[in-house]
XYZ file of C-alpha atoms in Angstrom:
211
model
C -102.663 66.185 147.575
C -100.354 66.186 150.844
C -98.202 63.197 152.241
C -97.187 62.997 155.716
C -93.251 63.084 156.327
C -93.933 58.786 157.007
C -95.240 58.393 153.660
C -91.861 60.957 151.666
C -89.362 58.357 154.151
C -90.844 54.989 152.394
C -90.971 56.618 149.103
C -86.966 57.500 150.004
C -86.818 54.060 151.550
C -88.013 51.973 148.545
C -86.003 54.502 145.843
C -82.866 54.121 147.292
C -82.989 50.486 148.023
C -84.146 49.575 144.071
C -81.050 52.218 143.411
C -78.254 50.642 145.358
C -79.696 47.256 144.264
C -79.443 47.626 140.723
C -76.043 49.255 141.096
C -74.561 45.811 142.206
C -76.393 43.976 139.877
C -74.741 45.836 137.196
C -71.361 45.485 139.182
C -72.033 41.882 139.620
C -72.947 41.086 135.996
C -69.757 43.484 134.842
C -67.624 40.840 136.303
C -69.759 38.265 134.903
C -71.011 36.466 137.886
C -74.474 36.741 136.730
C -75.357 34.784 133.605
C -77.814 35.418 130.868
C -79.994 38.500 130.976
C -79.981 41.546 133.194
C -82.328 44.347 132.418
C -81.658 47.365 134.786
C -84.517 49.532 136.449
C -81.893 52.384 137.137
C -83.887 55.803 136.829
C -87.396 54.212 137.175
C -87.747 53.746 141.130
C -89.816 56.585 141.470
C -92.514 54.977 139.947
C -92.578 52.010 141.732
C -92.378 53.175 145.172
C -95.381 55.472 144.369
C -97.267 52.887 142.890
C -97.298 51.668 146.488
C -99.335 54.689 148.055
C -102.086 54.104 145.142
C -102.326 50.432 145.756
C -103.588 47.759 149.113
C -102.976 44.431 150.283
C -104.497 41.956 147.854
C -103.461 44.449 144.815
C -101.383 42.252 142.397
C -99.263 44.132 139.903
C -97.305 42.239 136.841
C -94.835 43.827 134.449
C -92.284 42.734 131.932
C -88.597 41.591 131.675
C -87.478 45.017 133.425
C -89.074 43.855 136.800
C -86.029 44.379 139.592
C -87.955 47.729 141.225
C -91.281 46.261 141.233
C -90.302 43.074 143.158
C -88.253 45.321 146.061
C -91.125 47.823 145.930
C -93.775 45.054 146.338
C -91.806 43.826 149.459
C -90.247 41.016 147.656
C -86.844 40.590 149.824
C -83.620 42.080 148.114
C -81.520 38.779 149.145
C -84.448 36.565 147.139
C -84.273 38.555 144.454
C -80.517 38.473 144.161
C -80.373 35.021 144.561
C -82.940 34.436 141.713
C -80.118 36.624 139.631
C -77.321 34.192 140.485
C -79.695 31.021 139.908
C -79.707 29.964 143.221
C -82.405 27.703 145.273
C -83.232 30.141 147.400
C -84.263 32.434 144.523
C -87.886 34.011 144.902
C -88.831 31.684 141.977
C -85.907 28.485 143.155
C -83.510 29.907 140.840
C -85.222 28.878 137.760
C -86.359 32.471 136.477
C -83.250 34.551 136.537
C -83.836 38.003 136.184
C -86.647 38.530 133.796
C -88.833 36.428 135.505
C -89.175 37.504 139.137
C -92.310 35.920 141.161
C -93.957 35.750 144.627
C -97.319 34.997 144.777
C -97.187 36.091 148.727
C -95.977 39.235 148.126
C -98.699 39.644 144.897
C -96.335 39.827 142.240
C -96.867 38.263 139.593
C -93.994 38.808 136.996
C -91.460 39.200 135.315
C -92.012 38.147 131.649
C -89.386 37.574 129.350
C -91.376 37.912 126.219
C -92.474 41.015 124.935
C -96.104 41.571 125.541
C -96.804 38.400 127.524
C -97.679 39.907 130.344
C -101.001 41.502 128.617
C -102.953 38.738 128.413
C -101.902 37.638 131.822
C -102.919 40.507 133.418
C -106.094 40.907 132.385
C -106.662 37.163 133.334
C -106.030 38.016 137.011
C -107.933 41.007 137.016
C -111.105 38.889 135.425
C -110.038 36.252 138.596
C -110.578 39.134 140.693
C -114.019 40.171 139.431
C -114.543 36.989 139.047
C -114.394 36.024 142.503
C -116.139 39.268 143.665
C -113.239 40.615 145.227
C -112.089 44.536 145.002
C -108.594 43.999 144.142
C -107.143 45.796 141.722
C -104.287 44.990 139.040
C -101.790 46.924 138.239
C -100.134 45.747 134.690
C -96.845 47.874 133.467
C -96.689 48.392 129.929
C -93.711 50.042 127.980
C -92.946 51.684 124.985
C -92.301 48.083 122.983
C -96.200 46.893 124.498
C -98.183 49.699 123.361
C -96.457 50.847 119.633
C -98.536 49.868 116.647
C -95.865 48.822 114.434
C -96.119 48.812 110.422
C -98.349 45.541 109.192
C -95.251 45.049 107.117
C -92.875 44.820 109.517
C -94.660 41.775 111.196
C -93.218 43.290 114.773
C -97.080 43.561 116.686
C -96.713 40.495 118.445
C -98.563 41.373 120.909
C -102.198 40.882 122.117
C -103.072 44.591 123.386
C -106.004 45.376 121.315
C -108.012 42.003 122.176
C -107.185 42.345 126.017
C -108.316 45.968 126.507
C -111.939 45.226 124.490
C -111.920 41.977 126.517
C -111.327 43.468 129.908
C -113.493 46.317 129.113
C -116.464 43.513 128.300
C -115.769 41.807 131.526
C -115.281 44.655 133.264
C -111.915 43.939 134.736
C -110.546 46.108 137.694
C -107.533 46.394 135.432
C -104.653 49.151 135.479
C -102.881 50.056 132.687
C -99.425 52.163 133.887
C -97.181 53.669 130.860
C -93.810 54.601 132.335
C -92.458 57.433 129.713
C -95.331 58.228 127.970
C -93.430 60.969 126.659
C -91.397 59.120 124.645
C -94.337 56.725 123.502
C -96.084 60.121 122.052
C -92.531 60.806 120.082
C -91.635 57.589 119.156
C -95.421 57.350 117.705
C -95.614 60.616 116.061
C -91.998 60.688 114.647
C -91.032 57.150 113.854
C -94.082 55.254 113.689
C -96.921 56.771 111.731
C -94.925 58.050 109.109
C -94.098 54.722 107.622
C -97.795 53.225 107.564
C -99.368 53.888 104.560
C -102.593 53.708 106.044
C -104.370 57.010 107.661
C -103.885 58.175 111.306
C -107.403 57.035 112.451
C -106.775 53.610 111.118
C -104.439 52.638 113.669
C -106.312 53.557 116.732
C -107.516 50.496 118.916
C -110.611 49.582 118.096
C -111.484 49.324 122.353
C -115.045 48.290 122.939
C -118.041 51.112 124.688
C-alpha cells in the first residue's frame, strides 16, 4: 500500500506533536506542578497517528488510563489537554478528569479510563449504539497487555469483563475494533509468565468467543 507525501507529513505532524507533548508533561510533573497520575505515551505515537488513516469522521475510539496520544491524534487540542493535566476549567473534561480520563465527545473520543479494563464494556456499548442506530461508524477500543492476560483463578487479578464483551459484541454484531499495541510482548508475557502457573491445560484458558 502507498501514501502520498500529504499523508507521511500528518503522520510526522501528529508523532512529533504527542512526542514534544509528553516530554513537558513529564518535565512539568518532575517539578511537581501536575498532581496525581501521569501515565506517559512516549514511544507509542506511531500508532495513533496511523490509526487516523484507517479511521473517518463519526469513528469513535476509547482507550485506557495511557490516553495523552490518542486525544492529540483525534484532534483533541494540546492546550485542552494540558489544562485537563493541571485541573483547570478549561480542561477538555472542566478539569475534573486529570490525566487518565481525557474526553471530547466532539472530537469522538471517548476516554480515558482510570480503571483497568473499564473501557471494555464501554466500548462495545458504543459500538452496539452505532449498529444500533444503523449507522457505519466504527469503534476503535485500545486494549493493553493488563486488558487481555488471563491471569491465574488464584490470583483473583481478571477483573475484567473481556470474555463477556467479545461473545456479546459478536451476538450483536458490533462494528467493534479491537487494537493490541505490543502484541509481542502479550505473546511472551503469556507464554513465559502466565501459563506456566495455571494448573489447568492450555486450551482451558482460551475465550470461549461465540460463532
Amino acid at each position: 500500500m502507498k501514501f502520498s507525501k500529504k499523508v507521511y507529513l500528518e503522520w510526522y505532524r501528529s508523532i512529533l506533536l504527542q512526542r514534544r507533548f509528553e516530554e513537558k508533561a513529564a518535565q512539568l510533573y518532575g517539578q511537581q506542578k501536575i498532581k496525581g497520575f501521569c501515565h506517559l505515551y512516549i514511544g507509542q505515537e506511531a500508532i495513533t497517528a496511523g490509526m487516523m488513516s484507517a479511521i473517518k469522521k463519526g469513528d469513535k475510539v476509547i482507550t485506557a488510563y495511557r490516553d495523552h496520544g490518542h486525544a492529540l491524534a483525534m484532534g483533541v487540542p494540546a492546550n485542552a489537554v494540558m489544562a485537563e493535566l493541571f485541573g483547570k476549567e478549561t480542561g477538555c473534561t472542566g478539569g475534573k478528569g486529570g490525566s487518565m480520563h481525557l474526553f471530547d465527545k466532539d472530537n469522538y473520543f471517548f476516554g480515558g479510563h482510570g480503571i483497568v479494563g473499564a473501557q471494555i464494556g464501554t466500548g462495545a456499548g458504543l459500538a452496539f449504539a452505532e449498529q444500533y442506530r444503523g449507522s457505519k461508524n466504527v469503534v476503535l477500543k485500545f486494549l493493553s497487555v493488563n486488558n487481555i492476560v488471563i491471569a491465574p483463578p488464584k490470583t483473583g487479578n481478571d477483573n475484567n469483563n473481556k470474555n463477556e464483551v467479545i461473545n456479546i459484541d459478536h451476538t450483536y454484531k458490533g462494528i467493534l475494533c479491537i487494537v493490541i499495541p505490543g502484541a509481542l510482548i502479550l505473546k511472551i508475557v503469556v507464554i513465559k509468565l502466565i501459563l506456566p502457573k495455571i494448573d489447568a491445560a492450555p486450551d482451558k484458558c482460551k475465550l470461549n468467543i461465540a460463532k
